Coordinates of C-alpha atoms and ligand atoms in Angstrom, one line a residue:
X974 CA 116.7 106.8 127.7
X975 CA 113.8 107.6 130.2
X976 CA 110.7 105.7 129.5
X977 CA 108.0 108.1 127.8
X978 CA 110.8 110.9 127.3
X979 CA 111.2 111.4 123.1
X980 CA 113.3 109.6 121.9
X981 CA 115.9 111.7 120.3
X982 CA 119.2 110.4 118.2
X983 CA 121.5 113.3 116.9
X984 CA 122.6 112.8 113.5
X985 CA 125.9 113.9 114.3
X986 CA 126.3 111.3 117.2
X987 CA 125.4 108.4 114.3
X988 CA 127.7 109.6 111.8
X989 CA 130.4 109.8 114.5
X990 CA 129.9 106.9 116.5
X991 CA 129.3 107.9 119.5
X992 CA 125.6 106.1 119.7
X993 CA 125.8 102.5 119.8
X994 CA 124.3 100.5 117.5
X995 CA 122.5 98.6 120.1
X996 CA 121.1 101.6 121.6
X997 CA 119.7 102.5 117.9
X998 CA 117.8 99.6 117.8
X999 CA 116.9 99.3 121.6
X1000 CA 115.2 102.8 121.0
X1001 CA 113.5 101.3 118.0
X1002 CA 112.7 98.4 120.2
X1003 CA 111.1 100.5 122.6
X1004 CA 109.4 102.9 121.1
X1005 CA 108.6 101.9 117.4
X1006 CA 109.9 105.5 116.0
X1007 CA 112.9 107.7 116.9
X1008 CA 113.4 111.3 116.1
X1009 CA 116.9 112.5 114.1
X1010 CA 118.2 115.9 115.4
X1011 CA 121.1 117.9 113.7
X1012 CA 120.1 116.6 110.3
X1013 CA 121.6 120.3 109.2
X1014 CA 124.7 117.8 107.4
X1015 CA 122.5 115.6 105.6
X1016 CA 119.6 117.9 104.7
X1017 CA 120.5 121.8 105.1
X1018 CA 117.8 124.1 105.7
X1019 CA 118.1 125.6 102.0
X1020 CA 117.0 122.4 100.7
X1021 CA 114.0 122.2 103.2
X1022 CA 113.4 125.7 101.6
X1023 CA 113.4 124.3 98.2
X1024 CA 111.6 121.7 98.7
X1025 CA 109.0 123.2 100.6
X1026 CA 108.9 126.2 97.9
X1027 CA 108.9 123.2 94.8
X1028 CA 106.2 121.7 96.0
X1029 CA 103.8 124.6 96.7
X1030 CA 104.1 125.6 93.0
X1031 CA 104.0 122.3 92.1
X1032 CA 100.6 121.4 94.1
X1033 CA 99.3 124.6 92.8
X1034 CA 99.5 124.0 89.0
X1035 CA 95.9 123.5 87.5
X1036 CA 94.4 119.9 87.8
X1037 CA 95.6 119.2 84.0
X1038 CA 98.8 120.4 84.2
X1039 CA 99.5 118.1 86.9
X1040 CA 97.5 115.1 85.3
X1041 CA 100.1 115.0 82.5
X1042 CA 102.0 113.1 84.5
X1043 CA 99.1 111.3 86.7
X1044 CA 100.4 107.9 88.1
X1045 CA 97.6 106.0 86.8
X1046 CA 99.9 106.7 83.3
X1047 CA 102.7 105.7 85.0
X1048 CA 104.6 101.5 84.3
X1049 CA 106.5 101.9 87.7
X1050 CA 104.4 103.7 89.8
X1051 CA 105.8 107.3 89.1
X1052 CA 103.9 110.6 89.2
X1053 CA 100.6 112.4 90.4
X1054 CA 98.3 111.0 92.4
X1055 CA 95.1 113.5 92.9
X1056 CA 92.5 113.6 95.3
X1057 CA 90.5 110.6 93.7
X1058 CA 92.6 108.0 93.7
X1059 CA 91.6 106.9 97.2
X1060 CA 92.1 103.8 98.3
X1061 CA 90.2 101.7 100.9
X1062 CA 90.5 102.4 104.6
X1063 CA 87.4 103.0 106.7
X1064 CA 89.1 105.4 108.9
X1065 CA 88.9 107.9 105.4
X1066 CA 86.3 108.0 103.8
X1067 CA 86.6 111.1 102.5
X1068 CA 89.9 112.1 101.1
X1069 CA 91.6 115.5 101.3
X1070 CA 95.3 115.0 99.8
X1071 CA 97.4 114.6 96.9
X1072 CA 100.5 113.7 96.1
X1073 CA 103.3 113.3 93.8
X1074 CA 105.6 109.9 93.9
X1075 CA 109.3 109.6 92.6
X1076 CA 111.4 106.3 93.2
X1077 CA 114.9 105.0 92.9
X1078 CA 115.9 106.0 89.0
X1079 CA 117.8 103.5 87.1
X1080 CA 117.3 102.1 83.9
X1081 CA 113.7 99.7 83.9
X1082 CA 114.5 96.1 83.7
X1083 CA 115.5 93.9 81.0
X1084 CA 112.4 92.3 79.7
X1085 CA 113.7 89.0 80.1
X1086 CA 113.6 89.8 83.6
X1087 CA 110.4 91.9 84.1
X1088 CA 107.0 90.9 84.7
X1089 CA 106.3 94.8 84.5
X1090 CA 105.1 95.3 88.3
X1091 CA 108.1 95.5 89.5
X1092 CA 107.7 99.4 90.1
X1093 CA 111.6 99.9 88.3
X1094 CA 112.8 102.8 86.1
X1095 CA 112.7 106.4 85.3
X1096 CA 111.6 109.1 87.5
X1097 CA 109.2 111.7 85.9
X1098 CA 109.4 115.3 86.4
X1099 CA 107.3 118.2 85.4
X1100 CA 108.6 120.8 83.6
X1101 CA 106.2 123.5 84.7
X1102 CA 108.4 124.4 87.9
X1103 CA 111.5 125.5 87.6
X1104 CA 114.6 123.0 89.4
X1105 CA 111.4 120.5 90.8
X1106 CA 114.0 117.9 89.2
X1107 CA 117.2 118.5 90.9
X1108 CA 115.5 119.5 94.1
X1109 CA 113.4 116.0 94.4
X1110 CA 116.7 113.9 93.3
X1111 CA 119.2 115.8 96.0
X1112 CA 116.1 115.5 98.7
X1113 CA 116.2 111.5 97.6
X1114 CA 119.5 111.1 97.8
X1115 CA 120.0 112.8 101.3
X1116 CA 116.7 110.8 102.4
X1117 CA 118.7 107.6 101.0
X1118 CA 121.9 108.3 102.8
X1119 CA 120.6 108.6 105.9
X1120 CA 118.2 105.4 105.9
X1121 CA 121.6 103.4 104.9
X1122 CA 123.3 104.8 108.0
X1123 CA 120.6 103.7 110.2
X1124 CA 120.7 100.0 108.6
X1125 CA 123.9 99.9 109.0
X1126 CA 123.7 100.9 112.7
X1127 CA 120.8 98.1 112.8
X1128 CA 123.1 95.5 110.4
X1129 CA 125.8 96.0 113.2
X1130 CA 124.1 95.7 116.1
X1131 CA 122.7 92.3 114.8
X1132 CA 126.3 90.8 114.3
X1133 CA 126.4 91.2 110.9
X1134 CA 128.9 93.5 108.6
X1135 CA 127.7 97.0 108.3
X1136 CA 127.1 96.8 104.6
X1137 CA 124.8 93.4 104.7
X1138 CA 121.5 95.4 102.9
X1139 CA 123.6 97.4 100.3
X1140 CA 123.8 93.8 98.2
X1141 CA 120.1 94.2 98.0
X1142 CA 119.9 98.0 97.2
X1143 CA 121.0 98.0 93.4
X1144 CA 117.6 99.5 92.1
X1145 CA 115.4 99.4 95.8
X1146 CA 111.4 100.1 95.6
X1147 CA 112.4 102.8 97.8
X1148 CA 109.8 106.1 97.7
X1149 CA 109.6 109.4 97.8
X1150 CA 106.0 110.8 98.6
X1151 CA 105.2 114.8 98.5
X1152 CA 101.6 114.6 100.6
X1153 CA 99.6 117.8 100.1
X1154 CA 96.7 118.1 102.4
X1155 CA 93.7 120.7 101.2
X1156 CA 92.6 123.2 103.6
X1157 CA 89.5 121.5 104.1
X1158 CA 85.9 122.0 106.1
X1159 CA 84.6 118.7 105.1
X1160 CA 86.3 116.1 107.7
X1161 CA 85.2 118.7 110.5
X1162 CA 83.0 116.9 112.5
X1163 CA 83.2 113.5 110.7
X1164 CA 85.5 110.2 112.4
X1165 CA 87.1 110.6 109.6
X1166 CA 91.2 111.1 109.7
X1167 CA 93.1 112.8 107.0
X1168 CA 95.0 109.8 106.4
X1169 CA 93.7 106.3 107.8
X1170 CA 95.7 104.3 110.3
X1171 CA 98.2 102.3 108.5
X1172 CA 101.8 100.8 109.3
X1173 CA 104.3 101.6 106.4
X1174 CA 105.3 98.6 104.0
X1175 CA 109.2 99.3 103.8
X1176 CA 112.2 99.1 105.8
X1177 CA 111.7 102.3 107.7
X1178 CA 110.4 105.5 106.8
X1179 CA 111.7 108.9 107.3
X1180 CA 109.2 112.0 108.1
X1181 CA 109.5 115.8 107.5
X1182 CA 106.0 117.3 108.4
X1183 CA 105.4 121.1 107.3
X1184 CA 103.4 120.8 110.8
X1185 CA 101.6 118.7 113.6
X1186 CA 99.3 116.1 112.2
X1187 CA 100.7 112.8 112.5
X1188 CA 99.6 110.6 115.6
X1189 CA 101.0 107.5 116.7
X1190 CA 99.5 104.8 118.4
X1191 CA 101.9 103.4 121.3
X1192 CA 101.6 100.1 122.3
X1193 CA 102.7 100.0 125.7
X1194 CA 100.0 102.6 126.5
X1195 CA 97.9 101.7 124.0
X1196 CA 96.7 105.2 123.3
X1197 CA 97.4 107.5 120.4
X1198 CA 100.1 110.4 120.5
X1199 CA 100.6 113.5 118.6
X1200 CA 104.2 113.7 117.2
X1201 CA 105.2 117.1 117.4
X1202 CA 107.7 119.0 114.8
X1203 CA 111.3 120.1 115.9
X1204 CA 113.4 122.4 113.3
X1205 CA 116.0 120.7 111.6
X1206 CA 114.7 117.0 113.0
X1207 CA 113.4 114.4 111.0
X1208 CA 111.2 111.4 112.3
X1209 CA 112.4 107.7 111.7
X1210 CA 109.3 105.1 111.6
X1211 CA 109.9 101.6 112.3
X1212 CA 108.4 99.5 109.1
X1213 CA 106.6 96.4 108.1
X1214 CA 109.9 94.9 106.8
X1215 CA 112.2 95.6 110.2
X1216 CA 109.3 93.9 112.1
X1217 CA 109.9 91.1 110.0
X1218 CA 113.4 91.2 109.9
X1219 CA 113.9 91.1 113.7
X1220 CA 111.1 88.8 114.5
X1221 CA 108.8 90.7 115.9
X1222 CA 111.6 92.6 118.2
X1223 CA 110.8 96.2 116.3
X1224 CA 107.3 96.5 115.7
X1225 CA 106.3 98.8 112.6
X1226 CA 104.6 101.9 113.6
X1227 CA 100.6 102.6 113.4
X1228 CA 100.0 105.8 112.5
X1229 CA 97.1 108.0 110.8
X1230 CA 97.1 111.7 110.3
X1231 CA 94.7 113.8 112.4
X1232 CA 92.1 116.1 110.8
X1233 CA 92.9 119.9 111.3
X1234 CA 91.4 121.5 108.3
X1235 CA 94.4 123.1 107.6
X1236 CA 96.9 122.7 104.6
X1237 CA 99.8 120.7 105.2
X1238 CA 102.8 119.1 104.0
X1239 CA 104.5 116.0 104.8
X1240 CA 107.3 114.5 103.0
X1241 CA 107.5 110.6 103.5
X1242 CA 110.7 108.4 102.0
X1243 CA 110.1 105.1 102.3
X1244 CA 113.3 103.0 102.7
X1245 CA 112.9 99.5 100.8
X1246 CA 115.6 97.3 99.4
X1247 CA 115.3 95.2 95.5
X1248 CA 111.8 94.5 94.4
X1249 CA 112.5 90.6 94.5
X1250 CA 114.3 90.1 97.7
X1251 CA 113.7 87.6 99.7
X1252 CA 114.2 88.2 103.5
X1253 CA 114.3 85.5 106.3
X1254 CA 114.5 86.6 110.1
X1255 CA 117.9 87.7 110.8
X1256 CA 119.8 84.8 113.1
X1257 CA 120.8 87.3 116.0
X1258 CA 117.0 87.5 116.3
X1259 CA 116.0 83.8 116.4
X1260 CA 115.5 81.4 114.2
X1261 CA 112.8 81.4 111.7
X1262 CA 111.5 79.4 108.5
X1263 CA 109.4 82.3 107.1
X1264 CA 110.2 84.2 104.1
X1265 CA 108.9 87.3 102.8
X1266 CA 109.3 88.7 99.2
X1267 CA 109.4 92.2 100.0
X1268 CA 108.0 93.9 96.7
X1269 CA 105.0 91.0 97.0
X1270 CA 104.5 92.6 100.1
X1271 CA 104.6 96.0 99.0
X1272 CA 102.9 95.4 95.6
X1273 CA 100.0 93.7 97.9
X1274 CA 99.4 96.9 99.8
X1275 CA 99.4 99.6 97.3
X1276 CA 96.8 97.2 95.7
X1277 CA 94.6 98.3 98.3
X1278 CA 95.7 102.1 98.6
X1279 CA 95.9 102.3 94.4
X1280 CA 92.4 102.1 92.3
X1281 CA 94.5 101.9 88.8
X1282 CA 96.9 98.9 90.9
X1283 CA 93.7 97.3 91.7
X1284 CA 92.6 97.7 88.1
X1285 CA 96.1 96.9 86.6
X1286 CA 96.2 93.3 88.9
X1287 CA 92.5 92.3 88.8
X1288 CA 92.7 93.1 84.6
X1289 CA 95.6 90.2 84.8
X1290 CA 97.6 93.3 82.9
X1291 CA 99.9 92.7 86.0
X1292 CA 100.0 89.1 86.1
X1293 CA 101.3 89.1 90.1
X1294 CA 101.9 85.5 90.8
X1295 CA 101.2 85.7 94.5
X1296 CA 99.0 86.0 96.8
X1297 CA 97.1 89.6 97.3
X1298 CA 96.3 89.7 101.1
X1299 CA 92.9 90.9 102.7
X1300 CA 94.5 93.2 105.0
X1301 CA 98.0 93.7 106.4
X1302 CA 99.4 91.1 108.8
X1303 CA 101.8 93.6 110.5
X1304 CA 98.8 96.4 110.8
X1305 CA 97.7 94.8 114.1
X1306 CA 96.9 97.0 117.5
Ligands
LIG1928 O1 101.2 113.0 106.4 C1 102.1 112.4 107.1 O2 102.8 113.0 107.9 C2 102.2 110.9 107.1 C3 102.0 110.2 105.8 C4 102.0 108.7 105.9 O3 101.9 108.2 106.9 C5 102.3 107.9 104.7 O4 102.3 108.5 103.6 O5 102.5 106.7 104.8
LIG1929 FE1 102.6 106.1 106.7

């Protein structure tokens, strides 16, 4: 692939083979991101539609309607999140979004086994929109499938069996994020970004954006780059967890949203595998002593994006038995 072109990976070509798994990860290597083209199998434009159409209702339910089910409420991490729930980056300090979380459903743990921050259980779905529930849980699902494709292609490529991460995908702290942005005339003029530079936590995320308004930074150049939209393409992000899995080989992606004023929509899934799992560096990438728990890593970072995580933590009503960071190790330019 020519340097600086975008890189592009049909969907098609993955599902069929004819993309190597080493060229998968060398244009993760490369580039820190990848877009999917000719997702139509996976996600067909009619569920786009849907879920495009749920979520405008949705978002555009009065404040209390939507508060019934406000996170905050929430013991794994489920539900609204509005405007004021802002957490602390210095790139955004004012905040124009909300949002509206749903995770992996299964049954919550056994309470022998819970500390209760281990983000696990039941989805929660309005009522007020009609089909919000089966239109979220087939997005998930699609969103799920194609993130297990691509760690297989990365599994494969690093000499191990194609199915290595399913053993630690039984009931993953993997998210789905509907991200409103409010037409807005506040950030005009302000350094402010509509979302503040950040990498993401997980394994890898995948993107659909309503429109333009995400910017990466590339390393290489190190300069920041609009990612543009393409119909029926989703965008892949390399995550805090591949950096670490790979030894630093795949670096997770900085990102931020730019300010346009306008409304927008993006759709984030956030691959992740089992709350408790503990990762080393993979061997085809070097050897390594380090460890990471990957929900301590994720539970540490939401404690600085979450005011009621903060709350929950600091109150010792989550008594987290690690370490809370400052910052985040893998956010570095
Ligand atoms: O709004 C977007 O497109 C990106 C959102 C994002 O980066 C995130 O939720 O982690
Ligand atoms: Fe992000």
């Amino acid at each position: 692939m020519a340097k600086h072109a975008i890189p592009i990976i049909s969907y098609d070509d993955l599902v069929t083979g004819s993309i190597k798994p080493s060229e998968v990860l060398d244009t993760l290597a490369e580039n820190g991101f990848f877009y999917l083209s000719d997702i139509e199998r996976a996600i067909p434009p009619s569920l786009f539609k849907s879920l495009h159409e749920t979520s405008e209702r949705y978002f555009g339910l009065p404040l209390e309607a939507k508060m019934e089910h406000y996170i905050g409420d929430s013991d794994n991490h489920r539900g609204y999140v509005p405007v004021t729930e802002q957490g602390s980056y210095s790139d955004e300090s004012v905040r124009v979004y909300e949002a509206f979380d749903i995770g992996y459903d299964s049954d919550p743990l056994p309470a022998s086994r819970s500390r209760g921050f281990e983000l696990v259980g039941r989805n929660r779905y309005p009522t007020q929109v009609p089909g919000m529930a089966g239109t979220l849980r087939e997005y998930y699902d699609a969103n799920f499938g194609i993130a297990r494709l691509i760690l297989q292609q990365i599994a494969i490529a690093a000499e191990l069996e194609a199915e290595h991460f399913d053993r630690w995908l039984t009931r993953p702290a993997s998210q789905l994020r509907l991200i409103h942005y409010l037409r807005n005339d506040i950030l005009v003029n302000r350094e402010d970004t509509s979302m503040g530079g950040h990498t993401d936590y997980e394994l890898l995320t995948i993107i659909h954006q309503s429109s333009p308004g995400l910017v990466a930074y590339d390393r290489a150049s190190k300069s920041w780059h609009n990612m543009p939209v393409f119909k029926n393409t989703v965008l892949v992000l390399v995550g805090d967890m591949l950096q670490f899995l790979t030894g630093g080989r795949l670096q997770s992606l900085l990102h931020r949203v730019s300010t346009t004023g306008e409304e927008r929509y993006s759709f984030p899934f956030f691959m992740n595998l089992d709350f408790e799992t503990e990762l080393g560096v993979l061997p085809f990438f070097g050897h390594s002593d380090e460890k990471i728990v990957v929900g301590h890593h994720l539970l540490g970072q939401l404690y600085r994006d979450f005011p009621y995580i903060k709350q929950r933590v600091d109150s010792g009503r989550w008594p987290v038995d690690f370490e809370i960071p400052a910052s985040n190790v893998f956010e570095q330019v």
